[in-house]
Coordinates of C-alpha atoms in Angstrom, one line a residue:
M1 CA 17.4 3.7 -11.4
K2 CA 16.1 2.7 -7.6
D3 CA 19.1 1.4 -6.4
I4 CA 22.4 -0.5 -7.3
R5 CA 20.3 -3.7 -7.7
F6 CA 18.5 -2.0 -10.6
F7 CA 21.8 -1.0 -12.3
L8 CA 22.9 -4.7 -12.3
L9 CA 19.6 -5.7 -13.4
F10 CA 19.7 -3.2 -16.2
V11 CA 23.4 -4.8 -17.2
M12 CA 21.7 -8.1 -17.2
V13 CA 18.6 -6.8 -19.8
T14 CA 21.0 -4.9 -22.1
V15 CA 20.6 -7.4 -24.9
T16 CA 16.8 -7.1 -24.7
L17 CA 17.1 -3.3 -25.3
I18 CA 19.0 -3.7 -28.4
G19 CA 17.0 -6.1 -29.7
C20 CA 13.8 -4.0 -29.4
G21 CA 15.5 -0.8 -30.7
G22 CA 16.8 0.8 -27.4
S23 CA 20.6 1.9 -27.0
D24 CA 23.0 2.0 -24.3
E25 CA 24.4 5.5 -24.8
Q26 CA 27.9 5.4 -22.7
T27 CA 29.9 8.5 -21.4
Q28 CA 33.5 7.7 -20.4
T29 CA 35.8 9.1 -17.9
D30 CA 39.1 8.5 -17.0
D31 CA 38.7 5.9 -14.2
E32 CA 35.0 4.8 -15.3
V33 CA 32.4 4.1 -17.8
V34 CA 28.8 5.3 -17.0
I35 CA 26.2 3.2 -18.6
A36 CA 22.7 5.7 -19.1
P37 CA 19.8 4.5 -17.4
P38 CA 17.4 2.8 -19.5
Q39 CA 14.0 4.9 -21.3
G40 CA 11.7 2.5 -19.8
F41 CA 12.1 -0.2 -16.9
P42 CA 11.8 -2.9 -17.2
P43 CA 12.9 -3.0 -20.8
P44 CA 10.3 -3.3 -23.6
L45 CA 10.2 -7.4 -24.7
S46 CA 11.4 -8.3 -21.1
T47 CA 10.7 -12.2 -20.7
W48 CA 8.1 -12.7 -18.0
Q49 CA 5.8 -15.0 -15.9
W50 CA 2.6 -14.5 -14.3
Q51 CA 1.1 -16.7 -11.7
L52 CA -1.4 -15.8 -9.1
K53 CA -2.4 -19.0 -7.8
G54 CA -0.6 -21.8 -6.3
S55 CA 3.4 -22.1 -4.8
V56 CA 5.5 -20.1 -7.1
N57 CA 7.3 -21.9 -9.8
D58 CA 10.4 -20.1 -10.1
E59 CA 11.8 -22.3 -12.9
Y60 CA 11.2 -20.0 -15.7
D61 CA 14.0 -18.5 -17.4
V62 CA 12.7 -15.1 -17.3
F63 CA 13.2 -11.6 -15.8
V64 CA 10.0 -10.3 -14.9
Y65 CA 7.9 -12.4 -11.9
D66 CA 4.3 -11.3 -11.3
I67 CA 3.0 -12.9 -8.4
D68 CA 0.2 -12.2 -5.5
L69 CA 1.1 -9.5 -3.1
F70 CA -0.8 -11.2 0.1
V71 CA -0.1 -14.8 -0.4
N72 CA 3.5 -14.7 -1.0
S73 CA 6.1 -14.2 1.8
P74 CA 9.0 -11.7 1.9
E75 CA 11.4 -14.6 1.4
I76 CA 9.6 -15.8 -2.1
I77 CA 10.1 -12.4 -3.2
S78 CA 13.6 -12.2 -2.0
D79 CA 14.7 -15.6 -3.5
L80 CA 13.5 -14.4 -6.8
Q81 CA 15.3 -11.2 -6.8
T82 CA 18.3 -13.4 -5.7
Q83 CA 17.8 -15.3 -8.9
G84 CA 17.9 -11.9 -10.9
R85 CA 14.1 -11.3 -11.0
F86 CA 12.0 -8.3 -11.2
V87 CA 9.2 -9.1 -8.7
V88 CA 5.8 -7.4 -9.5
C89 CA 3.2 -7.6 -6.7
Y90 CA -0.3 -8.2 -7.4
F91 CA -3.4 -6.6 -5.5
S92 CA -7.0 -5.6 -6.6
A93 CA -7.5 -1.6 -6.4
G94 CA -10.6 -1.6 -7.6
T95 CA -12.6 -4.3 -6.0
Y96 CA -13.2 -5.9 -2.7
E97 CA -12.3 -9.5 -2.1
P98 CA -13.7 -11.0 0.7
Y99 CA -11.0 -13.3 1.3
R100 CA -8.1 -10.8 1.8
P101 CA -6.6 -10.6 5.2
D102 CA -7.6 -6.7 5.3
S103 CA -11.2 -7.4 4.0
E104 CA -12.6 -6.2 7.4
L105 CA -11.4 -2.8 7.1
F106 CA -13.8 -1.9 4.0
I107 CA -17.1 -0.5 5.2
D108 CA -20.7 -0.5 3.7
E109 CA -20.2 2.9 2.0
D110 CA -17.4 1.6 0.1
F111 CA -19.3 -0.8 -1.9
G112 CA -21.0 -1.1 -5.2
N113 CA -22.2 -3.8 -7.5
A114 CA -20.7 -7.4 -7.6
L115 CA -18.7 -8.1 -10.4
E116 CA -20.4 -9.7 -13.4
V117 CA -17.9 -12.8 -13.7
F118 CA -16.7 -12.7 -10.0
D119 CA -19.9 -12.2 -7.7
Q120 CA -18.0 -12.8 -4.6
E121 CA -16.3 -9.4 -5.8
R122 CA -17.8 -5.6 -5.3
W123 CA -17.0 -2.6 -7.1
L124 CA -15.3 -0.2 -4.4
N125 CA -15.9 3.5 -4.4
T126 CA -12.7 4.9 -5.4
R127 CA -13.4 8.4 -4.6
S128 CA -13.6 7.4 -0.7
E129 CA -10.6 8.4 1.2
H130 CA -11.4 5.3 3.4
V131 CA -10.9 3.0 0.4
R132 CA -7.6 5.1 -0.7
E133 CA -6.2 4.7 2.7
I134 CA -6.5 0.8 2.5
M135 CA -4.6 0.9 -0.9
K136 CA -2.1 3.1 0.5
S137 CA -1.6 0.4 3.2
R138 CA -1.6 -2.4 0.5
M139 CA 1.1 -0.4 -1.4
Q140 CA 3.3 0.0 1.9
L141 CA 2.9 -3.8 2.3
A142 CA 4.5 -4.3 -1.2
K143 CA 7.1 -2.1 -0.2
E144 CA 7.9 -3.9 3.1
K145 CA 8.0 -7.3 1.6
G146 CA 10.5 -6.1 -1.0
C147 CA 8.4 -5.7 -4.2
D148 CA 10.1 -4.0 -7.0
A149 CA 6.9 -3.1 -8.6
V150 CA 2.9 -3.4 -8.4
E151 CA 0.2 -4.2 -10.5
P152 CA -3.0 -2.7 -9.3
D153 CA -6.0 -4.5 -10.6
N154 CA -9.8 -3.7 -11.8
M155 CA -9.1 0.1 -12.1
D156 CA -11.7 0.0 -14.9
A157 CA -15.0 0.5 -13.0
H158 CA -16.4 3.2 -15.1
I159 CA -17.0 0.8 -18.0
N160 CA -18.7 -1.7 -15.6
D161 CA -22.0 -1.7 -13.7
N162 CA -20.1 -0.3 -10.8
G163 CA -23.4 0.8 -9.0
L164 CA -21.5 4.0 -7.8
G165 CA -21.7 6.0 -10.8
L166 CA -18.0 6.1 -11.3
S167 CA -16.9 7.7 -14.5
A168 CA -13.9 7.6 -16.8
E169 CA -12.8 11.2 -14.7
D170 CA -13.0 9.4 -11.5
T171 CA -11.1 6.4 -12.7
I172 CA -8.2 8.9 -14.2
D173 CA -8.3 10.6 -10.8
Y174 CA -7.8 7.4 -8.8
S175 CA -5.3 6.0 -11.4
I176 CA -2.9 8.9 -11.0
F177 CA -3.3 8.8 -7.2
I178 CA -2.4 5.0 -7.4
A179 CA 0.7 5.7 -9.6
E180 CA 1.8 8.6 -7.9
Y181 CA 1.4 7.0 -4.2
A182 CA 3.4 4.0 -5.5
K183 CA 6.2 6.0 -6.9
G184 CA 6.4 7.9 -3.9
L185 CA 7.2 4.9 -2.2
D186 CA 10.1 4.1 -4.8
L187 CA 7.7 0.9 -6.3
Y188 CA 7.5 0.8 -10.2
V189 CA 3.8 0.7 -11.0
G190 CA 2.1 -1.1 -14.3
M191 CA -1.5 -0.1 -15.6
K192 CA -3.7 -3.0 -16.0
N193 CA -5.9 -3.1 -18.8
N194 CA -7.9 0.0 -19.4
V195 CA -6.9 0.5 -22.8
G196 CA -9.6 3.5 -23.6
L197 CA -7.6 5.5 -21.1
T198 CA -4.1 4.5 -22.3
D199 CA -3.4 8.0 -23.6
E200 CA -4.1 9.9 -20.4
L201 CA -2.5 7.6 -18.3
A202 CA 0.5 6.3 -20.0
Q203 CA 2.7 9.0 -18.8
Y204 CA 2.3 8.2 -14.9
Y205 CA 2.8 4.3 -15.5
D206 CA 6.1 2.7 -16.0
F207 CA 4.6 -0.6 -17.9
A208 CA 1.4 -2.1 -19.0
I209 CA 0.0 -5.4 -18.0
N210 CA -2.9 -6.4 -20.6
E211 CA -5.3 -9.4 -20.8
S212 CA -6.4 -10.5 -24.6
C213 CA -6.0 -7.4 -26.3
Y214 CA -5.4 -9.7 -29.3
R215 CA -8.6 -11.4 -29.0
F216 CA -10.6 -7.7 -28.7
S217 CA -8.3 -6.2 -31.4
E218 CA -7.1 -3.7 -29.1
C219 CA -3.5 -4.2 -28.8
H220 CA -2.6 -1.1 -31.0
L221 CA -4.3 0.8 -28.1
L222 CA -1.4 0.2 -26.0
A223 CA 0.8 2.6 -28.7
P224 CA 1.6 4.8 -25.9
F225 CA 3.7 2.5 -23.8
Y226 CA 5.5 0.4 -26.7
E227 CA 6.1 3.7 -29.0
N228 CA 7.8 5.2 -25.9
N229 CA 10.1 2.4 -24.8
K230 CA 7.8 1.2 -22.2
A231 CA 7.1 -2.5 -21.7
V232 CA 3.6 -4.4 -22.4
F233 CA 2.9 -7.6 -20.9
H234 CA 0.4 -9.1 -22.4
V235 CA -1.7 -12.7 -21.9
E236 CA -4.0 -14.4 -24.0
Y237 CA -6.3 -17.2 -22.7
L238 CA -6.3 -19.8 -25.1
S239 CA -6.4 -23.7 -24.6
V240 CA -3.7 -26.3 -25.1
A241 CA -5.7 -27.4 -28.1
D242 CA -5.8 -23.6 -29.4
V243 CA -2.2 -23.6 -29.3
G244 CA -1.7 -26.5 -31.4
D245 CA -4.1 -25.4 -33.7
G246 CA -1.9 -22.8 -34.5
K247 CA -3.3 -19.6 -32.6
L248 CA -0.2 -18.8 -30.4
D249 CA 1.9 -18.1 -33.8
E250 CA -0.9 -16.0 -35.2
V251 CA -1.1 -14.1 -31.7
C252 CA 2.9 -13.7 -31.8
A253 CA 3.0 -12.5 -35.3
Q254 CA 1.1 -9.5 -34.2
T255 CA 2.1 -8.9 -30.7
K256 CA 5.9 -9.4 -31.0
S257 CA 6.2 -7.1 -34.0
L258 CA 4.6 -4.4 -31.7
G259 CA 7.2 -5.0 -28.9
I260 CA 4.9 -7.0 -26.8
S261 CA 5.5 -9.5 -24.3
T262 CA 2.9 -12.2 -24.9
L263 CA 2.2 -15.4 -22.6
V264 CA -0.5 -17.9 -23.3
L265 CA -2.0 -18.7 -19.9
P266 CA -4.9 -20.4 -18.2
V267 CA -7.7 -18.2 -17.0
L268 CA -7.0 -19.4 -13.1
L269 CA -3.3 -18.1 -13.8
D270 CA -2.3 -21.1 -11.6
D271 CA 0.7 -22.4 -13.8
A272 CA -1.2 -25.5 -15.2
Y273 CA 0.3 -24.6 -18.8
R274 CA 2.5 -21.8 -20.1
F275 CA 3.3 -21.0 -23.6
S276 CA 5.4 -17.8 -24.7
C277 CA 6.0 -16.0 -27.9
D278 CA 10.0 -16.2 -26.8
D279 CA 9.9 -20.0 -27.1

């Protein structure tokens, strides 16, 4: 537990732990009952919402909210927490985004190739101490804003045409650096995608966030998380028509049995629609 608030949050989600096979071991003294902390936090099969665009819709009855670090104020984060939410703050740890408020801090030597899909973004040289100092500042910002956890994105340069010669070993080294620094700030940290390195990295991360593991037949690669009582938050990008045709039921049948919390969302993550395996 990080502080007394997480003790209260744990009590709120105890039923979730019981539902997915967790236990609430208790030891009792003459004056009090001590509840043992969960093995994984946030707990497996926690309900969640992921919104990175637009004003945050706080009306979903879920435990975890994953929102953008830069565009959301400390007040928004505090309001979510007052409602009993666990707040994860998103930032890109592996790419340059020109529209971020700290983008002018990067230098030419930091940049690799443009991303294949988002051509305004560039892969970053994650071996660079300069890049790592900027990422430390981003995680410090998350701490200052009151985030409970961070979601460092784009940590898989080694499987992309990064233009920097970044290898799997570089990714592992950088991922461990990010995780350890976040934990040093008393933040929880989630592994984003990067399923090919789950065996190497799961021990350093508190939970996982995944895009499209069902589509790419990769959900089983997240076993080092869900088999060790660590939450996996997963999204499939299906259309409303796909959901109406029964695709959501197919996805949920597989992922929920594994202990994975699945949403169907639009690619823009703008809350245009939302379907959940918990509905």
